[in-house]
mmCIF file of N, CA and C in Angstrom:
data_model
loop_
_atom_site.group_PDB
_atom_site.id
_atom_site.type_symbol
_atom_site.label_atom_id
_atom_site.label_comp_id
_atom_site.label_asym_id
_atom_site.label_seq_id
_atom_site.Cartn_x
_atom_site.Cartn_y
_atom_site.Cartn_z
ATOM 1 N N MET N 506 45.107 135.642 122.758
ATOM 2 C CA MET N 506 46.286 135.631 121.808
ATOM 3 C C MET N 506 46.556 134.057 121.660
ATOM 4 N N PRO N 507 46.573 133.563 120.521
ATOM 5 C CA PRO N 507 46.846 132.038 120.395
ATOM 6 C C PRO N 507 48.292 131.604 120.970
ATOM 7 N N ASP N 508 48.543 130.584 121.202
ATOM 8 C CA ASP N 508 49.739 130.154 121.752
ATOM 9 C C ASP N 508 50.453 129.454 120.537
ATOM 10 N N LEU N 509 50.976 129.925 119.750
ATOM 11 C CA LEU N 509 51.669 129.514 118.558
ATOM 12 C C LEU N 509 53.095 129.819 118.520
ATOM 13 N N PRO N 510 53.813 128.725 118.119
ATOM 14 C CA PRO N 510 55.182 128.770 118.093
ATOM 15 C C PRO N 510 55.661 129.790 117.112
ATOM 16 N N LEU N 511 56.659 130.592 117.180
ATOM 17 C CA LEU N 511 57.401 131.540 116.137
ATOM 18 C C LEU N 511 58.439 130.851 115.429
ATOM 19 N N PHE N 512 58.276 130.750 114.116
ATOM 20 C CA PHE N 512 59.360 130.034 113.292
ATOM 21 C C PHE N 512 60.542 131.001 113.338
ATOM 22 N N ASP N 513 61.597 130.618 113.701
ATOM 23 C CA ASP N 513 62.873 131.421 113.809
ATOM 24 C C ASP N 513 63.699 130.780 112.415
ATOM 25 N N ALA N 514 63.864 131.643 111.518
ATOM 26 C CA ALA N 514 64.479 131.199 110.246
ATOM 27 C C ALA N 514 66.135 131.164 110.485
ATOM 28 N N ALA N 515 66.552 131.944 111.436
ATOM 29 C CA ALA N 515 68.160 131.924 111.613
ATOM 30 C C ALA N 515 68.475 130.766 112.475
ATOM 31 N N GLY N 516 67.492 130.576 113.432
ATOM 32 C CA GLY N 516 67.631 129.284 114.185
ATOM 33 C C GLY N 516 67.518 128.128 113.396
ATOM 34 N N PHE N 517 66.594 127.891 112.442
ATOM 35 C CA PHE N 517 66.361 126.814 111.686
ATOM 36 C C PHE N 517 67.823 126.372 110.799
ATOM 37 N N PHE N 518 68.183 127.657 110.298
ATOM 38 C CA PHE N 518 69.487 127.271 109.784
ATOM 39 C C PHE N 518 70.681 126.971 110.384
ATOM 40 N N ALA N 519 70.685 127.589 111.515
ATOM 41 C CA ALA N 519 72.006 127.321 112.604
ATOM 42 C C ALA N 519 71.781 125.656 113.070
ATOM 43 N N HIS N 520 70.440 125.429 113.183
ATOM 44 C CA HIS N 520 70.437 123.954 113.511
ATOM 45 C C HIS N 520 70.653 123.014 112.731
ATOM 46 N N LYS N 521 70.117 123.271 111.339
ATOM 47 C CA LYS N 521 70.276 122.344 110.124
ATOM 48 C C LYS N 521 71.856 122.325 109.766
ATOM 49 N N ILE N 522 72.561 123.529 109.840
ATOM 50 C CA ILE N 522 73.860 123.462 109.634
ATOM 51 C C ILE N 522 74.764 122.673 110.676
ATOM 52 N N GLY N 523 74.356 122.649 112.023
ATOM 53 C CA GLY N 523 74.980 121.857 113.018
ATOM 54 C C GLY N 523 74.619 120.377 112.539
ATOM 55 N N GLU N 524 73.474 120.133 112.287
ATOM 56 C CA GLU N 524 73.301 118.613 112.031
ATOM 57 C C GLU N 524 74.152 118.009 110.874
ATOM 58 N N VAL N 525 74.153 118.943 109.720
ATOM 59 C CA VAL N 525 75.162 118.364 108.491
ATOM 60 C C VAL N 525 76.549 118.448 108.936
ATOM 61 N N GLU N 526 76.957 119.371 109.798
ATOM 62 C CA GLU N 526 78.452 119.377 110.194
ATOM 63 C C GLU N 526 78.611 118.064 110.936
ATOM 64 N N GLN N 527 77.784 117.762 111.887
ATOM 65 C CA GLN N 527 78.083 116.631 112.521
ATOM 66 C C GLN N 527 77.907 115.293 111.729
ATOM 67 N N ALA N 528 77.113 115.183 110.731
ATOM 68 C CA ALA N 528 77.085 114.188 109.727
ATOM 69 C C ALA N 528 78.491 114.015 109.078
ATOM 70 N N LEU N 529 78.727 115.319 108.610
ATOM 71 C CA LEU N 529 79.815 115.139 107.779
ATOM 72 C C LEU N 529 81.119 114.776 108.695
ATOM 73 N N ILE N 530 81.273 115.283 109.888
ATOM 74 C CA ILE N 530 82.356 114.723 110.712
ATOM 75 C C ILE N 530 82.484 113.290 111.066
ATOM 76 N N SER N 531 81.250 112.630 111.152
ATOM 77 C CA SER N 531 81.031 111.244 111.316
ATOM 78 C C SER N 531 81.543 110.579 109.785
ATOM 79 N N LYS N 532 80.934 111.200 108.623
ATOM 80 C CA LYS N 532 81.312 110.396 107.486
ATOM 81 C C LYS N 532 82.963 110.660 107.331
ATOM 82 N N LYS N 533 83.535 111.606 107.615
ATOM 83 C CA LYS N 533 85.081 111.717 107.282
ATOM 84 C C LYS N 533 85.665 110.610 108.212
ATOM 85 N N ALA N 534 85.215 110.516 109.501
ATOM 86 C CA ALA N 534 85.905 109.703 110.312
ATOM 87 C C ALA N 534 85.893 108.302 109.923
ATOM 88 N N GLU N 535 84.474 108.005 109.264
ATOM 89 C CA GLU N 535 84.308 106.614 108.823
ATOM 90 C C GLU N 535 85.386 106.409 107.542
ATOM 91 N N LEU N 536 85.458 107.317 106.709
ATOM 92 C CA LEU N 536 86.246 107.329 105.433
ATOM 93 C C LEU N 536 87.812 106.986 106.090
ATOM 94 N N GLU N 537 88.244 107.675 106.954
ATOM 95 C CA GLU N 537 89.497 107.475 107.738
ATOM 96 C C GLU N 537 89.744 106.139 107.804
ATOM 97 N N ILE N 538 88.702 105.720 108.566
ATOM 98 C CA ILE N 538 88.885 104.152 109.015
ATOM 99 C C ILE N 538 88.856 103.041 107.925
ATOM 100 N N LEU N 539 88.114 103.471 106.883
ATOM 101 C CA LEU N 539 88.010 102.653 105.623
ATOM 102 C C LEU N 539 89.481 102.656 104.788
ATOM 103 N N LEU N 540 89.963 103.907 104.862
ATOM 104 C CA LEU N 540 90.928 104.095 104.099
ATOM 105 C C LEU N 540 92.336 103.308 104.920
ATOM 106 N N ALA N 541 92.262 103.312 106.203
ATOM 107 C CA ALA N 541 93.250 102.728 106.959
ATOM 108 C C ALA N 541 93.158 101.023 106.730
ATOM 109 N N ASN N 542 91.761 100.714 106.817
ATOM 110 C CA ASN N 542 91.564 99.245 106.524
ATOM 111 C C ASN N 542 92.029 98.791 105.115
ATOM 112 N N ARG N 543 91.840 99.839 103.925
ATOM 113 C CA ARG N 543 92.340 99.493 102.832
ATOM 114 C C ARG N 543 93.937 99.221 102.695
ATOM 115 N N ARG N 544 94.440 100.325 103.333
ATOM 116 C CA ARG N 544 95.898 100.182 103.381
ATOM 117 C C ARG N 544 96.397 98.783 104.120
ATOM 118 N N ASN N 545 95.859 98.483 105.279
ATOM 119 C CA ASN N 545 96.232 97.156 105.826
ATOM 120 C C ASN N 545 95.927 95.918 105.187
ATOM 121 N N LEU N 546 94.664 96.014 104.616
ATOM 122 C CA LEU N 546 94.306 94.866 103.682
ATOM 123 C C LEU N 546 95.362 94.736 102.645
ATOM 124 N N LEU N 547 95.565 95.652 101.960
ATOM 125 C CA LEU N 547 96.599 95.794 100.839
ATOM 126 C C LEU N 547 98.087 95.126 101.172
ATOM 127 N N ALA N 548 98.438 95.639 102.374
ATOM 128 C CA ALA N 548 99.792 95.194 102.871
ATOM 129 C C ALA N 548 99.609 93.568 103.229
ATOM 130 N N ALA N 549 98.679 93.270 103.817
ATOM 131 C CA ALA N 549 98.312 91.636 104.336
ATOM 132 C C ALA N 549 98.417 90.898 102.969
ATOM 133 N N ILE N 550 97.601 91.274 101.861
ATOM 134 C CA ILE N 550 97.360 90.645 100.730
ATOM 135 C C ILE N 550 98.825 90.650 99.928
ATOM 136 N N GLY N 551 99.542 91.718 99.855
ATOM 137 C CA GLY N 551 100.819 91.906 99.101
ATOM 138 C C GLY N 551 101.845 90.922 99.894
ATOM 139 N N THR N 552 101.721 90.842 101.107
ATOM 140 C CA THR N 552 102.748 89.897 101.866
ATOM 141 C C THR N 552 102.377 88.413 101.763
ATOM 142 N N LEU N 553 101.201 88.217 101.686
ATOM 143 C CA LEU N 553 100.762 86.630 101.327
ATOM 144 C C LEU N 553 101.054 86.294 99.921
ATOM 145 N N GLU N 554 100.886 87.189 98.855
ATOM 146 C CA GLU N 554 101.166 86.899 97.695
ATOM 147 C C GLU N 554 102.745 86.706 97.392
ATOM 148 N N ARG N 555 103.470 87.235 98.498
ATOM 149 C CA ARG N 555 104.905 87.045 98.196
ATOM 150 C C ARG N 555 105.581 85.764 98.507
ATOM 151 N N LEU N 556 104.572 84.806 99.183
ATOM 152 C CA LEU N 556 104.889 83.448 99.694
ATOM 153 C C LEU N 556 105.111 82.628 98.479
ATOM 154 N N ALA N 557 105.830 81.509 98.620
ATOM 155 C CA ALA N 557 106.283 80.529 97.448
ATOM 156 C C ALA N 557 104.731 79.670 97.520
ATOM 157 N N PRO N 558 104.578 79.164 96.118
ATOM 158 C CA PRO N 558 103.375 78.691 95.903
ATOM 159 C C PRO N 558 103.101 77.540 96.808
ATOM 160 N N ASP N 559 103.973 76.785 97.231
ATOM 161 C CA ASP N 559 103.491 75.669 98.166
ATOM 162 C C ASP N 559 103.233 76.078 99.565
ATOM 163 N N GLU N 560 103.727 77.430 100.023
ATOM 164 C CA GLU N 560 103.383 77.990 101.226
ATOM 165 C C GLU N 560 101.986 78.659 101.059
ATOM 166 N N LEU N 561 101.700 79.102 100.042
ATOM 167 C CA LEU N 561 100.562 79.988 99.769
ATOM 168 C C LEU N 561 99.127 78.993 99.471
ATOM 169 N N ARG N 562 99.442 77.777 99.036
ATOM 170 C CA ARG N 562 98.228 77.042 98.850
ATOM 171 C C ARG N 562 97.372 76.629 99.920
ATOM 172 N N PRO N 563 98.076 76.373 101.233
ATOM 173 C CA PRO N 563 97.159 75.993 102.236
ATOM 174 C C PRO N 563 96.276 77.315 102.751
ATOM 175 N N ILE N 564 96.810 78.442 102.520
ATOM 176 C CA ILE N 564 96.061 79.713 103.069
ATOM 177 C C ILE N 564 95.234 80.310 101.842
ATOM 178 N N GLN N 565 95.088 79.683 100.775
ATOM 179 C CA GLN N 565 94.521 80.291 99.615
ATOM 180 C C GLN N 565 93.196 80.834 100.003
ATOM 181 N N PRO N 566 92.284 80.003 100.650
ATOM 182 C CA PRO N 566 90.887 80.454 101.202
ATOM 183 C C PRO N 566 91.012 81.715 102.061
ATOM 184 N N GLU N 567 92.026 81.991 102.886
ATOM 185 C CA GLU N 567 92.066 83.124 103.629
ATOM 186 C C GLU N 567 92.500 84.501 102.768
ATOM 187 N N LEU N 568 93.357 84.197 101.708
ATOM 188 C CA LEU N 568 93.697 85.220 100.923
ATOM 189 C C LEU N 568 92.503 85.517 99.951
ATOM 190 N N ALA N 569 91.636 84.694 99.505
ATOM 191 C CA ALA N 569 90.494 84.895 98.692
ATOM 192 C C ALA N 569 89.615 85.858 99.609
ATOM 193 N N SER N 570 89.491 85.316 100.873
ATOM 194 C CA SER N 570 88.515 86.124 101.829
ATOM 195 C C SER N 570 89.050 87.491 101.920
ATOM 196 N N LEU N 571 90.338 87.870 102.109
ATOM 197 C CA LEU N 571 90.977 89.085 102.157
ATOM 198 C C LEU N 571 90.702 89.881 100.978
ATOM 199 N N LYS N 572 90.807 89.362 99.943
ATOM 200 C CA LYS N 572 90.730 90.105 98.603
ATOM 201 C C LYS N 572 89.018 90.457 98.462
ATOM 202 N N GLU N 573 88.216 89.679 98.937
ATOM 203 C CA GLU N 573 86.750 89.957 99.059
ATOM 204 C C GLU N 573 86.460 91.022 100.182
ATOM 205 N N VAL N 574 87.069 91.095 101.154
ATOM 206 C CA VAL N 574 86.993 92.094 102.015
ATOM 207 C C VAL N 574 87.558 93.376 101.348
ATOM 208 N N LEU N 575 88.510 93.306 100.825
ATOM 209 C CA LEU N 575 89.241 94.377 100.019
ATOM 210 C C LEU N 575 88.247 95.070 99.083
ATOM 211 N N ALA N 576 87.630 94.137 98.475
ATOM 212 C CA ALA N 576 86.527 94.653 97.364
ATOM 213 C C ALA N 576 85.328 95.238 97.905
ATOM 214 N N THR N 577 84.868 94.897 99.033
ATOM 215 C CA THR N 577 83.754 95.467 99.841
ATOM 216 C C THR N 577 84.129 96.813 100.435
ATOM 217 N N THR N 578 85.447 96.726 100.885
ATOM 218 C CA THR N 578 85.949 98.023 101.521
ATOM 219 C C THR N 578 86.095 98.963 100.380
ATOM 220 N N GLU N 579 86.647 98.941 99.175
ATOM 221 C CA GLU N 579 86.649 99.653 98.137
ATOM 222 C C GLU N 579 85.249 100.270 97.686
ATOM 223 N N ARG N 580 84.286 99.430 97.759
ATOM 224 C CA ARG N 580 82.870 99.743 97.476
ATOM 225 C C ARG N 580 82.424 100.710 98.495
ATOM 226 N N ASN N 581 82.786 100.514 99.848
ATOM 227 C CA ASN N 581 82.181 101.274 101.059
ATOM 228 C C ASN N 581 83.001 102.573 100.923
ATOM 229 N N ILE N 582 84.253 102.710 100.389
ATOM 230 C CA ILE N 582 84.795 103.886 100.373
ATOM 231 C C ILE N 582 84.191 104.770 99.367
ATOM 232 N N SER N 583 83.846 104.136 98.126
ATOM 233 C CA SER N 583 83.160 105.032 97.189
ATOM 234 C C SER N 583 81.909 105.432 97.658
ATOM 235 N N THR N 584 81.114 104.742 98.363
ATOM 236 C CA THR N 584 79.896 105.212 98.867
ATOM 237 C C THR N 584 80.024 106.314 99.820
ATOM 238 N N VAL N 585 80.805 106.374 100.583
ATOM 239 C CA VAL N 585 81.091 107.245 101.768
ATOM 240 C C VAL N 585 81.645 108.587 101.157
ATOM 241 N N GLU N 586 82.632 108.347 100.197
ATOM 242 C CA GLU N 586 83.064 109.594 99.460
ATOM 243 C C GLU N 586 82.009 110.314 98.855
ATOM 244 N N GLY N 587 80.969 109.511 98.152
ATOM 245 C CA GLY N 587 79.761 110.169 97.571
ATOM 246 C C GLY N 587 78.836 110.840 98.576
ATOM 247 N N GLU N 588 78.662 110.177 99.774
ATOM 248 C CA GLU N 588 77.910 110.860 100.916
ATOM 249 C C GLU N 588 78.588 112.075 101.363
ATOM 250 N N ILE N 589 79.785 112.073 101.500
ATOM 251 C CA ILE N 589 80.671 113.275 101.870
ATOM 252 C C ILE N 589 80.366 114.475 100.843
ATOM 253 N N GLU N 590 80.513 114.012 99.463
ATOM 254 C CA GLU N 590 80.249 115.004 98.622
ATOM 255 C C GLU N 590 78.807 115.730 98.831
ATOM 256 N N VAL N 591 77.896 114.876 98.956
ATOM 257 C CA VAL N 591 76.423 115.345 98.997
ATOM 258 C C VAL N 591 76.261 116.298 100.154
ATOM 259 N N LEU N 592 76.915 115.719 101.510
ATOM 260 C CA LEU N 592 76.788 116.511 102.570
ATOM 261 C C LEU N 592 77.514 117.916 102.377
ATOM 262 N N SER N 593 78.675 117.865 101.882
ATOM 263 C CA SER N 593 79.424 119.051 101.633
ATOM 264 C C SER N 593 78.576 120.027 100.821
ATOM 265 N N GLY N 594 77.942 119.797 99.832
ATOM 266 C CA GLY N 594 76.996 120.477 99.100
ATOM 267 C C GLY N 594 75.964 121.028 99.919
ATOM 268 N N LYS N 595 75.381 120.236 100.456
ATOM 269 C CA LYS N 595 74.428 120.493 101.477
ATOM 270 C C LYS N 595 74.648 121.596 102.650
ATOM 271 N N LEU N 596 75.999 121.329 103.003
ATOM 272 C CA LEU N 596 76.365 122.349 104.054
ATOM 273 C C LEU N 596 76.673 123.789 103.356
ATOM 274 N N ARG N 597 77.232 123.756 102.178
ATOM 275 C CA ARG N 597 77.534 125.040 101.457
ATOM 276 C C ARG N 597 76.309 125.860 101.246
ATOM 277 N N ALA N 598 75.059 124.879 100.678
ATOM 278 C CA ALA N 598 73.785 125.627 100.383
ATOM 279 C C ALA N 598 73.338 126.140 101.633
ATOM 280 N N LEU N 599 73.074 125.396 102.561
ATOM 281 C CA LEU N 599 72.729 125.976 104.067
ATOM 282 C C LEU N 599 73.495 127.281 104.471
ATOM 283 N N GLN N 600 74.787 127.037 104.419
ATOM 284 C CA GLN N 600 75.467 128.349 104.730
ATOM 285 C C GLN N 600 75.311 129.615 103.921
ATOM 286 N N THR N 601 75.065 129.360 102.679
ATOM 287 C CA THR N 601 74.829 130.312 101.866
ATOM 288 C C THR N 601 73.535 130.876 102.015
ATOM 289 N N ALA N 602 72.354 130.015 102.207
ATOM 290 C CA ALA N 602 71.013 130.559 102.605
ATOM 291 C C ALA N 602 71.114 131.332 103.878
ATOM 292 N N LYS N 603 71.879 130.690 104.862
ATOM 293 C CA LYS N 603 72.067 131.766 106.102
ATOM 294 C C LYS N 603 72.461 132.917 105.909
ATOM 295 N N ASN N 604 73.652 133.153 105.070
ATOM 296 C CA ASN N 604 74.218 134.183 104.899
ATOM 297 C C ASN N 604 73.203 135.292 104.014
ATOM 298 N N LEU N 605 72.509 134.714 103.187
ATOM 299 C CA LEU N 605 71.646 135.643 102.454
ATOM 300 C C LEU N 605 70.488 136.178 103.410
ATOM 301 N N LEU N 606 70.117 135.331 104.269
ATOM 302 C CA LEU N 606 69.143 135.676 105.351
ATOM 303 C C LEU N 606 69.552 136.836 106.145
ATOM 304 N N GLU N 607 71.054 136.605 106.532
ATOM 305 C CA GLU N 607 71.550 137.483 107.394
ATOM 306 C C GLU N 607 71.589 138.918 106.626
ATOM 307 N N VAL N 608 71.907 139.049 105.410
ATOM 308 C CA VAL N 608 72.028 140.122 104.528
ATOM 309 C C VAL N 608 70.576 140.814 104.404
ATOM 310 N N LYS N 609 69.686 139.976 104.062
ATOM 311 C CA LYS N 609 68.373 140.564 104.015
ATOM 312 C C LYS N 609 67.673 141.111 105.369
ATOM 313 N N GLU N 610 68.027 140.615 106.623
ATOM 314 C CA GLU N 610 67.599 141.049 107.791
ATOM 315 C C GLU N 610 68.414 142.327 108.250
ATOM 316 N N SER N 611 69.489 142.430 107.449
ATOM 317 C CA SER N 611 70.552 143.666 108.083
ATOM 318 C C SER N 611 69.678 144.872 107.636
ATOM 319 N N PRO N 612 69.799 146.034 108.639
ATOM 320 C CA PRO N 612 69.077 147.367 108.189
ATOM 321 C C PRO N 612 69.795 147.995 107.159
#
C-alpha cells in the first residue's frame, strides 16, 4: 500500500479558519494603534494651531511634519480597514464552507 497522506477536509478548514482569525486579530490590533495615533496627532496639531502666529512660526516645520504623518496615518487606516473587510469576508466564507462540510458528512 502506498504511503500517501490523506487529505482531511475538516482539518483543512479548521486550519485555514485559525490562520484567518489570527490575521484578523493582528489587523484589528494594528487598526486600534493607528486610531490612537490619529487621535494623538489631531490633539497635538490642534494644540499647536492654537498658538499665536509669532509662537507658531519657529515650529512651522514640526507642524507640517505632524500633518504629513497624519495624512500617512489616515491612508494606513483606510488600507487596514480594507484588509479587515477582506479577512472578515474570507473568514465568513471558510466558516460557511466548514458548516456545509459538516452538514454533508452528517448521517
